[in-house]
Amino acid sequence: MAKVKGAIVVEVERCKGCGVCEPACPQDVIKLAKEVNGKGYNYAYMQNPEECTGCANCAMVCPDAVITVYREKVSQ
Amino acid sequence: MEMKDIIKPENLVFKKTSLFTEKPLSYCPGCGHGTVHRLILETIEEMGLQAETIGVAPVGCSVLAYEFMDIDMQQAAHGRAPALATAIKRLHPEKFVFTYQGDGDLAAIGTAETIHACNRGENIIIFFVNNGIYGMTGGQMAPTTLPGMKTSTSPFGRDTEIMGNPLKITELVAHLPGTYYVTRNAVHTPAAARKAKKAIQKAFEYQKLNKGLCFLEFVSNCNSGWKLPPVKSNEWMVENMFPYYPLGDIKVPSL
């Protein structure tokens, strides 16, 4: 079975750390970082990147459109 | 597999729409306005209507919508966006015209303009973002504020004996013969946001038919006004706003 691997890129300086993406992630990949960005917000990042499937749910609810999503099919 | 192997242009599935300007959105973290902006702009981009669309910005939190949307925009006086959109649509009937309004703008000061534009059946789209409070001015009570809800001008909760009941303006305009498509959505979850985008696409397609006004309400949050963190405010919205403002289509075109 082909497996789907995904990855996200967060525009750190524009993230406002609202955390709306966290409950939207079915794989519990996206979390808020302990570090802050230039504006003082705890930005979103991939805590366990291996689990990401690139479903784009986080990007769908992100109010500031800071998330870019990539997805690739991996044949095993 | 390394992350850098996945992050390649050919694997791209979602990116920020190019119709956003470079300006960072001025909304509070977690505000539904940003999501609704994005869904509207994505639809315009996918339908290739950037040069054909004229938007009307309101007064309220989204007063600066024209700074973020890379389309032709006009900014109306408080509550008068449907009147301005009427003029634009009548002068340019081939253009796609929409207004973007909040509940303080549309359901309070602009009630007359809204109801008459709906009743005349102008061929415009009204995007109505309802968070039950005046966000920009400091969380005052709006006509859409829920019974018992605490705001800065109803610190003990809205007392319906004195302050009246919340106004369901979407149900109100659905009764008017001039409206063609009336629906209520939300953008707090991925599923809800995708559904909302479908409704926006429908509204733009219906405008081509010149059959009447499309009225799209989005129940949204106001975490600053409600004094809750963003995720909590979404939960509060599901628990309290949705029973009073149920999601779904209210008026669909009969074919």
mmCIF file of C-alpha atoms in Angstrom:
data_model
loop_
_atom_site.group_PDB
_atom_site.id
_atom_site.type_symbol
_atom_site.label_atom_id
_atom_site.label_comp_id
_atom_site.label_asym_id
_atom_site.label_seq_id
_atom_site.Cartn_x
_atom_site.Cartn_y
_atom_site.Cartn_z
ATOM 1 C CA MET A 1 0.000 0.000 0.000
ATOM 2 C CA ALA A 2 1.256 3.388 -0.864
ATOM 3 C CA LYS A 3 1.818 5.579 2.148
ATOM 4 C CA VAL A 4 1.278 9.296 2.183
ATOM 5 C CA LYS A 5 3.877 11.496 3.801
ATOM 6 C CA GLY A 6 3.294 15.135 4.440
ATOM 7 C CA ALA A 7 5.117 18.182 5.678
ATOM 8 C CA ILE A 8 4.166 21.714 6.568
ATOM 9 C CA VAL A 9 6.080 24.953 6.486
ATOM 10 C CA VAL A 10 4.985 27.619 8.948
ATOM 11 C CA GLU A 11 5.725 31.237 8.259
ATOM 12 C CA VAL A 12 7.018 31.756 11.792
ATOM 13 C CA GLU A 13 7.054 35.552 11.890
ATOM 14 C CA ARG A 14 3.411 35.820 10.790
ATOM 15 C CA CYS A 15 2.061 33.102 13.095
ATOM 16 C CA LYS A 16 0.023 34.556 15.957
ATOM 17 C CA GLY A 17 0.085 31.381 18.031
ATOM 18 C CA CYS A 18 -3.688 31.116 18.352
ATOM 19 C CA GLY A 19 -3.490 27.305 18.425
ATOM 20 C CA VAL A 20 -6.647 26.754 16.365
ATOM 21 C CA CYS A 21 -4.582 24.338 14.236
ATOM 22 C CA GLU A 22 -3.862 22.037 17.203
ATOM 23 C CA PRO A 23 -7.340 20.452 17.608
ATOM 24 C CA ALA A 24 -7.717 20.421 13.794
ATOM 25 C CA CYS A 25 -4.755 18.038 13.351
ATOM 26 C CA PRO A 26 -5.960 14.403 13.269
ATOM 27 C CA GLN A 27 -2.412 13.077 13.808
ATOM 28 C CA ASP A 28 -1.398 15.370 16.693
ATOM 29 C CA VAL A 29 1.547 16.662 14.685
ATOM 30 C CA ILE A 30 1.178 20.411 14.954
ATOM 31 C CA LYS A 31 1.836 22.022 18.326
ATOM 32 C CA LEU A 32 2.773 25.429 19.650
ATOM 33 C CA ALA A 33 6.487 25.892 20.302
ATOM 34 C CA LYS A 34 7.914 26.885 23.677
ATOM 35 C CA GLU A 35 9.996 29.499 21.873
ATOM 36 C CA VAL A 36 8.434 32.716 20.649
ATOM 37 C CA ASN A 37 8.719 34.613 17.390
ATOM 38 C CA GLY A 38 9.620 38.283 16.941
ATOM 39 C CA LYS A 39 6.131 39.363 18.027
ATOM 40 C CA GLY A 40 6.232 37.245 21.174
ATOM 41 C CA TYR A 41 3.828 34.556 20.020
ATOM 42 C CA ASN A 42 4.407 30.825 20.558
ATOM 43 C CA TYR A 43 4.423 29.852 16.902
ATOM 44 C CA ALA A 44 3.130 26.553 15.481
ATOM 45 C CA TYR A 45 5.600 23.842 14.466
ATOM 46 C CA MET A 46 5.671 20.117 13.695
ATOM 47 C CA GLN A 47 6.313 18.260 16.931
ATOM 48 C CA ASN A 48 6.439 14.784 15.362
ATOM 49 C CA PRO A 49 6.968 15.283 11.619
ATOM 50 C CA GLU A 50 6.905 11.536 10.830
ATOM 51 C CA GLU A 51 3.155 11.356 11.509
ATOM 52 C CA CYS A 52 2.125 14.156 9.127
ATOM 53 C CA THR A 53 -0.043 13.023 6.220
ATOM 54 C CA GLY A 54 -0.364 16.392 4.536
ATOM 55 C CA CYS A 55 -4.147 16.517 4.977
ATOM 56 C CA ALA A 56 -4.048 20.346 5.064
ATOM 57 C CA ASN A 57 -6.585 20.528 7.916
ATOM 58 C CA CYS A 58 -4.314 22.901 9.847
ATOM 59 C CA ALA A 59 -3.994 25.182 6.837
ATOM 60 C CA MET A 60 -7.774 25.093 6.352
ATOM 61 C CA VAL A 61 -8.460 26.633 9.770
ATOM 62 C CA CYS A 62 -5.409 28.903 10.036
ATOM 63 C CA PRO A 63 -6.833 32.437 10.200
ATOM 64 C CA ASP A 64 -3.575 34.015 9.075
ATOM 65 C CA ALA A 65 -2.795 31.572 6.239
ATOM 66 C CA VAL A 66 0.753 30.991 7.487
ATOM 67 C CA ILE A 67 0.821 27.243 6.748
ATOM 68 C CA THR A 68 1.985 25.766 3.441
ATOM 69 C CA VAL A 69 1.362 22.027 2.997
ATOM 70 C CA TYR A 70 3.293 19.446 0.953
ATOM 71 C CA ARG A 71 2.321 15.816 0.379
ATOM 72 C CA GLU A 72 4.064 12.928 -1.316
ATOM 73 C CA LYS A 73 3.052 9.337 -2.014
ATOM 74 C CA VAL A 74 5.697 6.905 -0.882
ATOM 75 C CA SER A 75 5.583 3.393 -2.344
ATOM 76 C CA GLN A 76 6.949 0.754 -0.009
ATOM 77 C CA MET B 1 12.301 10.121 4.653
ATOM 78 C CA GLU B 2 13.632 13.567 5.295
ATOM 79 C CA MET B 3 11.395 16.600 5.448
ATOM 80 C CA LYS B 4 13.380 18.346 2.749
ATOM 81 C CA ASP B 5 12.528 15.494 0.355
ATOM 82 C CA ILE B 6 8.833 16.173 0.807
ATOM 83 C CA ILE B 7 9.071 19.951 0.647
ATOM 84 C CA LYS B 8 9.340 20.303 -3.121
ATOM 85 C CA PRO B 9 7.227 22.409 -5.484
ATOM 86 C CA GLU B 10 5.682 19.338 -7.170
ATOM 87 C CA ASN B 11 4.331 18.086 -3.806
ATOM 88 C CA LEU B 12 2.585 21.335 -2.930
ATOM 89 C CA VAL B 13 -1.046 20.801 -1.859
ATOM 90 C CA PHE B 14 -1.897 24.018 -0.070
ATOM 91 C CA LYS B 15 -0.435 27.481 -0.085
ATOM 92 C CA LYS B 16 -1.592 30.934 0.867
ATOM 93 C CA THR B 17 -3.645 32.452 -1.935
ATOM 94 C CA SER B 18 -1.854 35.054 -4.025
ATOM 95 C CA LEU B 19 -4.839 37.385 -3.619
ATOM 96 C CA PHE B 20 -3.731 38.265 -0.115
ATOM 97 C CA THR B 21 -1.567 41.381 -0.001
ATOM 98 C CA GLU B 22 1.728 41.316 1.868
ATOM 99 C CA LYS B 23 0.225 43.136 4.852
ATOM 100 C CA PRO B 24 -0.171 40.985 7.995
ATOM 101 C CA LEU B 25 -3.822 40.679 9.053
ATOM 102 C CA SER B 26 -4.709 43.075 11.856
ATOM 103 C CA TYR B 27 -7.100 40.650 13.558
ATOM 104 C CA CYS B 28 -6.607 39.137 16.991
ATOM 105 C CA PRO B 29 -5.047 35.644 17.096
ATOM 106 C CA GLY B 30 -7.644 33.005 16.241
ATOM 107 C CA CYS B 31 -10.245 35.402 14.846
ATOM 108 C CA GLY B 32 -12.576 33.882 12.265
ATOM 109 C CA HIS B 33 -12.288 36.981 10.056
ATOM 110 C CA GLY B 34 -8.940 35.823 8.672
ATOM 111 C CA THR B 35 -10.338 32.422 7.709
ATOM 112 C CA VAL B 36 -13.385 33.939 6.020
ATOM 113 C CA HIS B 37 -11.119 36.402 4.147
ATOM 114 C CA ARG B 38 -8.987 33.514 2.947
ATOM 115 C CA LEU B 39 -11.943 31.383 1.811
ATOM 116 C CA ILE B 40 -13.414 34.284 -0.178
ATOM 117 C CA LEU B 41 -10.062 35.075 -1.802
ATOM 118 C CA GLU B 42 -9.360 31.416 -2.594
ATOM 119 C CA THR B 43 -12.734 31.160 -4.328
ATOM 120 C CA ILE B 44 -12.100 34.331 -6.335
ATOM 121 C CA GLU B 45 -8.667 33.022 -7.338
ATOM 122 C CA GLU B 46 -9.958 29.574 -8.338
ATOM 123 C CA MET B 47 -12.770 31.079 -10.395
ATOM 124 C CA GLY B 48 -10.367 33.559 -12.009
ATOM 125 C CA LEU B 49 -12.426 36.584 -11.023
ATOM 126 C CA GLN B 50 -9.713 38.840 -9.599
ATOM 127 C CA ALA B 51 -10.258 41.542 -12.245
ATOM 128 C CA GLU B 52 -14.062 41.138 -12.216
ATOM 129 C CA THR B 53 -14.731 41.380 -8.500
ATOM 130 C CA ILE B 54 -15.448 44.518 -6.489
ATOM 131 C CA GLY B 55 -15.708 44.195 -2.713
ATOM 132 C CA VAL B 56 -17.161 46.631 -0.211
ATOM 133 C CA ALA B 57 -15.519 46.836 3.207
ATOM 134 C CA PRO B 58 -17.593 47.780 6.269
ATOM 135 C CA VAL B 59 -16.861 49.637 9.481
ATOM 136 C CA GLY B 60 -15.795 47.393 12.341
ATOM 137 C CA CYS B 61 -12.911 45.005 12.849
ATOM 138 C CA SER B 62 -12.840 44.255 9.126
ATOM 139 C CA VAL B 63 -12.715 47.933 8.128
ATOM 140 C CA LEU B 64 -9.225 47.362 6.737
ATOM 141 C CA ALA B 65 -10.322 44.425 4.541
ATOM 142 C CA TYR B 66 -9.277 46.501 1.518
ATOM 143 C CA GLU B 67 -5.701 46.464 2.776
ATOM 144 C CA PHE B 68 -5.572 42.665 2.798
ATOM 145 C CA MET B 69 -7.565 41.738 -0.314
ATOM 146 C CA ASP B 70 -5.765 42.275 -3.602
ATOM 147 C CA ILE B 71 -8.967 43.031 -5.534
ATOM 148 C CA ASP B 72 -10.880 46.227 -6.230
ATOM 149 C CA MET B 73 -12.337 47.406 -2.948
ATOM 150 C CA GLN B 74 -14.412 50.282 -1.702
ATOM 151 C CA GLN B 75 -15.018 51.260 1.895
ATOM 152 C CA ALA B 76 -18.536 52.220 2.936
ATOM 153 C CA ALA B 77 -19.905 54.384 5.737
ATOM 154 C CA HIS B 78 -21.059 52.482 8.811
ATOM 155 C CA GLY B 79 -23.769 50.002 7.808
ATOM 156 C CA ARG B 80 -24.122 51.396 4.286
ATOM 157 C CA ALA B 81 -22.201 48.699 2.448
ATOM 158 C CA PRO B 82 -25.309 47.145 0.784
ATOM 159 C CA ALA B 83 -26.336 50.580 -0.498
ATOM 160 C CA LEU B 84 -22.878 51.206 -1.949
ATOM 161 C CA ALA B 85 -22.780 47.700 -3.427
ATOM 162 C CA THR B 86 -26.183 48.361 -5.030
ATOM 163 C CA ALA B 87 -24.766 51.416 -6.777
ATOM 164 C CA ILE B 88 -21.635 49.566 -7.911
ATOM 165 C CA LYS B 89 -23.627 46.615 -9.248
ATOM 166 C CA ARG B 90 -26.084 48.844 -11.105
ATOM 167 C CA LEU B 91 -23.277 50.834 -12.717
ATOM 168 C CA HIS B 92 -21.215 47.723 -13.512
ATOM 169 C CA PRO B 93 -23.723 44.883 -13.954
ATOM 170 C CA GLU B 94 -21.046 42.602 -15.413
ATOM 171 C CA LYS B 95 -18.885 42.766 -12.275
ATOM 172 C CA PHE B 96 -19.114 40.477 -9.248
ATOM 173 C CA VAL B 97 -19.959 42.615 -6.246
ATOM 174 C CA PHE B 98 -19.898 41.587 -2.604
ATOM 175 C CA THR B 99 -20.045 43.266 0.776
ATOM 176 C CA TYR B 100 -18.220 41.999 3.824
ATOM 177 C CA GLN B 101 -19.858 43.024 7.092
ATOM 178 C CA GLY B 102 -19.916 42.256 10.763
ATOM 179 C CA ASP B 103 -22.934 42.036 13.020
ATOM 180 C CA GLY B 104 -22.580 45.520 14.497
ATOM 181 C CA ASP B 105 -22.423 46.964 10.997
ATOM 182 C CA LEU B 106 -25.068 44.855 9.269
ATOM 183 C CA ALA B 107 -27.561 44.073 12.035
ATOM 184 C CA ALA B 108 -27.468 47.337 14.008
ATOM 185 C CA ILE B 109 -26.755 50.573 12.173
ATOM 186 C CA GLY B 110 -27.189 49.030 8.738
ATOM 187 C CA THR B 111 -30.425 47.094 9.296
ATOM 188 C CA ALA B 112 -32.425 49.351 6.969
ATOM 189 C CA GLU B 113 -29.875 49.152 4.153
ATOM 190 C CA THR B 114 -29.547 45.390 4.552
ATOM 191 C CA ILE B 115 -33.259 44.667 4.574
ATOM 192 C CA HIS B 116 -34.025 46.983 1.665
ATOM 193 C CA ALA B 117 -31.160 45.664 -0.458
ATOM 194 C CA CYS B 118 -32.425 42.131 0.233
ATOM 195 C CA ASN B 119 -35.997 43.138 -0.495
ATOM 196 C CA ARG B 120 -35.064 44.812 -3.775
ATOM 197 C CA GLY B 121 -33.228 41.651 -4.733
ATOM 198 C CA GLU B 122 -29.982 43.328 -5.742
ATOM 199 C CA ASN B 123 -27.611 40.936 -7.460
ATOM 200 C CA ILE B 124 -24.882 41.159 -4.850
ATOM 201 C CA ILE B 125 -23.429 38.853 -2.210
ATOM 202 C CA ILE B 126 -23.482 39.834 1.447
ATOM 203 C CA PHE B 127 -20.903 38.074 3.625
ATOM 204 C CA PHE B 128 -22.031 38.531 7.214
ATOM 205 C CA VAL B 129 -19.638 37.580 10.005
ATOM 206 C CA ASN B 130 -21.584 37.220 13.248
ATOM 207 C CA ASN B 131 -19.694 37.052 16.530
ATOM 208 C CA GLY B 132 -22.416 38.497 18.741
ATOM 209 C CA ILE B 133 -20.417 41.476 19.950
ATOM 210 C CA TYR B 134 -18.867 44.770 18.858
ATOM 211 C CA GLY B 135 -15.250 43.668 18.643
ATOM 212 C CA MET B 136 -13.328 46.726 17.515
ATOM 213 C CA THR B 137 -14.876 49.274 19.849
ATOM 214 C CA GLY B 138 -14.278 47.223 22.988
ATOM 215 C CA GLY B 139 -16.795 44.414 23.319
ATOM 216 C CA GLN B 140 -20.105 46.238 23.635
ATOM 217 C CA MET B 141 -23.458 44.493 23.327
ATOM 218 C CA ALA B 142 -24.656 44.005 19.753
ATOM 219 C CA PRO B 143 -28.162 43.161 18.513
ATOM 220 C CA THR B 144 -26.907 39.591 18.029
ATOM 221 C CA THR B 145 -25.549 39.203 21.585
ATOM 222 C CA LEU B 146 -26.992 36.080 23.225
ATOM 223 C CA PRO B 147 -29.350 36.259 26.250
ATOM 224 C CA GLY B 148 -27.297 36.289 29.441
ATOM 225 C CA MET B 149 -24.047 37.000 27.600
ATOM 226 C CA LYS B 150 -21.707 39.368 29.406
ATOM 227 C CA THR B 151 -20.335 42.300 27.432
ATOM 228 C CA SER B 152 -18.864 45.631 28.501
ATOM 229 C CA THR B 153 -22.287 47.298 28.216
ATOM 230 C CA SER B 154 -24.205 44.364 29.731
ATOM 231 C CA PRO B 155 -21.826 43.422 32.581
ATOM 232 C CA PHE B 156 -24.476 41.297 34.324
ATOM 233 C CA GLY B 157 -25.446 39.504 31.134
ATOM 234 C CA ARG B 158 -27.994 40.495 28.503
ATOM 235 C CA ASP B 159 -31.360 40.811 30.197
ATOM 236 C CA THR B 160 -33.967 40.180 27.516
ATOM 237 C CA GLU B 161 -36.617 41.977 29.627
ATOM 238 C CA ILE B 162 -34.807 45.284 29.208
ATOM 239 C CA MET B 163 -32.494 44.755 26.246
ATOM 240 C CA GLY B 164 -34.648 42.630 23.998
ATOM 241 C CA ASN B 165 -33.868 39.393 22.228
ATOM 242 C CA PRO B 166 -31.003 38.674 19.838
ATOM 243 C CA LEU B 167 -31.797 39.494 16.247
ATOM 244 C CA LYS B 168 -31.734 36.583 13.810
ATOM 245 C CA ILE B 169 -31.318 38.771 10.767
ATOM 246 C CA THR B 170 -30.435 35.858 8.492
ATOM 247 C CA GLU B 171 -33.803 34.186 9.113
ATOM 248 C CA LEU B 172 -35.421 37.592 8.695
ATOM 249 C CA VAL B 173 -34.002 38.241 5.224
ATOM 250 C CA ALA B 174 -34.704 34.657 4.131
ATOM 251 C CA HIS B 175 -38.420 35.530 4.167
ATOM 252 C CA LEU B 176 -37.955 38.352 1.675
ATOM 253 C CA PRO B 177 -38.637 37.467 -1.962
ATOM 254 C CA GLY B 178 -35.497 39.294 -3.138
ATOM 255 C CA THR B 179 -33.041 36.850 -1.581
ATOM 256 C CA TYR B 180 -32.001 33.878 -3.677
ATOM 257 C CA TYR B 181 -29.618 31.939 -1.461
ATOM 258 C CA VAL B 182 -29.414 32.295 2.333
ATOM 259 C CA THR B 183 -27.141 30.091 4.387
ATOM 260 C CA ARG B 184 -25.289 29.999 7.696
ATOM 261 C CA ASN B 185 -21.832 28.511 8.134
ATOM 262 C CA ALA B 186 -18.885 28.509 10.502
ATOM 263 C CA VAL B 187 -15.121 28.269 10.034
ATOM 264 C CA HIS B 188 -13.937 26.818 13.351
ATOM 265 C CA THR B 189 -13.100 23.290 12.082
ATOM 266 C CA PRO B 190 -11.621 22.052 8.781
ATOM 267 C CA ALA B 191 -14.931 20.428 7.812
ATOM 268 C CA ALA B 192 -16.912 23.575 8.557
ATOM 269 C CA ALA B 193 -14.409 25.710 6.647
ATOM 270 C CA ARG B 194 -14.595 23.449 3.587
ATOM 271 C CA LYS B 195 -18.400 23.592 3.715
ATOM 272 C CA ALA B 196 -18.268 27.374 4.013
ATOM 273 C CA LYS B 197 -16.039 27.543 0.958
ATOM 274 C CA LYS B 198 -18.565 25.507 -1.054
ATOM 275 C CA ALA B 199 -21.255 28.002 -0.041
ATOM 276 C CA ILE B 200 -19.048 30.904 -1.181
ATOM 277 C CA GLN B 201 -18.453 29.190 -4.526
ATOM 278 C CA LYS B 202 -22.205 28.704 -4.955
ATOM 279 C CA ALA B 203 -22.860 32.359 -4.157
ATOM 280 C CA PHE B 204 -20.423 33.545 -6.846
ATOM 281 C CA GLU B 205 -21.992 31.167 -9.365
ATOM 282 C CA TYR B 206 -25.504 32.335 -8.494
ATOM 283 C CA GLN B 207 -24.476 35.920 -9.073
ATOM 284 C CA LYS B 208 -23.953 35.081 -12.746
ATOM 285 C CA LEU B 209 -27.651 34.128 -12.945
ATOM 286 C CA ASN B 210 -28.898 37.576 -11.807
ATOM 287 C CA LYS B 211 -31.624 36.000 -9.690
ATOM 288 C CA GLY B 212 -31.252 37.955 -6.488
ATOM 289 C CA LEU B 213 -29.200 38.520 -3.405
ATOM 290 C CA CYS B 214 -27.058 35.839 -1.790
ATOM 291 C CA PHE B 215 -26.755 36.224 1.973
ATOM 292 C CA LEU B 216 -24.052 34.170 3.682
ATOM 293 C CA GLU B 217 -23.722 34.301 7.437
ATOM 294 C CA PHE B 218 -20.618 32.987 9.219
ATOM 295 C CA VAL B 219 -20.962 32.386 12.939
ATOM 296 C CA SER B 220 -17.569 33.389 14.286
ATOM 297 C CA ASN B 221 -15.723 33.917 17.518
ATOM 298 C CA CYS B 222 -14.426 37.031 19.226
ATOM 299 C CA ASN B 223 -11.893 35.838 21.745
ATOM 300 C CA SER B 224 -10.935 39.355 22.845
ATOM 301 C CA GLY B 225 -14.543 40.410 23.331
ATOM 302 C CA TRP B 226 -15.598 37.158 24.927
ATOM 303 C CA LYS B 227 -12.460 37.172 27.130
ATOM 304 C CA LEU B 228 -11.497 33.606 26.217
ATOM 305 C CA PRO B 229 -8.441 32.015 24.595
ATOM 306 C CA PRO B 230 -8.925 31.236 20.866
ATOM 307 C CA VAL B 231 -9.569 27.475 21.146
ATOM 308 C CA LYS B 232 -11.827 27.945 24.196
ATOM 309 C CA SER B 233 -13.796 30.629 22.388
ATOM 310 C CA ASN B 234 -14.443 28.212 19.509
ATOM 311 C CA GLU B 235 -15.744 25.679 22.043
ATOM 312 C CA TRP B 236 -17.913 28.347 23.643
ATOM 313 C CA MET B 237 -19.245 29.220 20.214
ATOM 314 C CA VAL B 238 -20.228 25.586 19.540
ATOM 315 C CA GLU B 239 -21.948 25.304 22.923
ATOM 316 C CA ASN B 240 -23.742 28.638 23.031
ATOM 317 C CA MET B 241 -23.910 30.299 19.620
ATOM 318 C CA PHE B 242 -24.888 27.272 17.518
ATOM 319 C CA PRO B 243 -28.093 26.411 19.453
ATOM 320 C CA TYR B 244 -29.318 29.958 18.804
ATOM 321 C CA TYR B 245 -27.799 30.335 15.331
ATOM 322 C CA PRO B 246 -28.052 26.806 13.869
ATOM 323 C CA LEU B 247 -25.811 26.104 10.884
ATOM 324 C CA GLY B 248 -27.201 25.101 7.529
ATOM 325 C CA ASP B 249 -29.008 26.382 4.466
ATOM 326 C CA ILE B 250 -32.028 28.550 5.229
ATOM 327 C CA LYS B 251 -33.113 29.307 1.681
ATOM 328 C CA VAL B 252 -31.904 27.375 -1.327
ATOM 329 C CA PRO B 253 -32.849 28.151 -4.919
ATOM 330 C CA SER B 254 -35.702 26.041 -6.222
ATOM 331 C CA LEU B 255 -34.712 24.720 -9.597
#
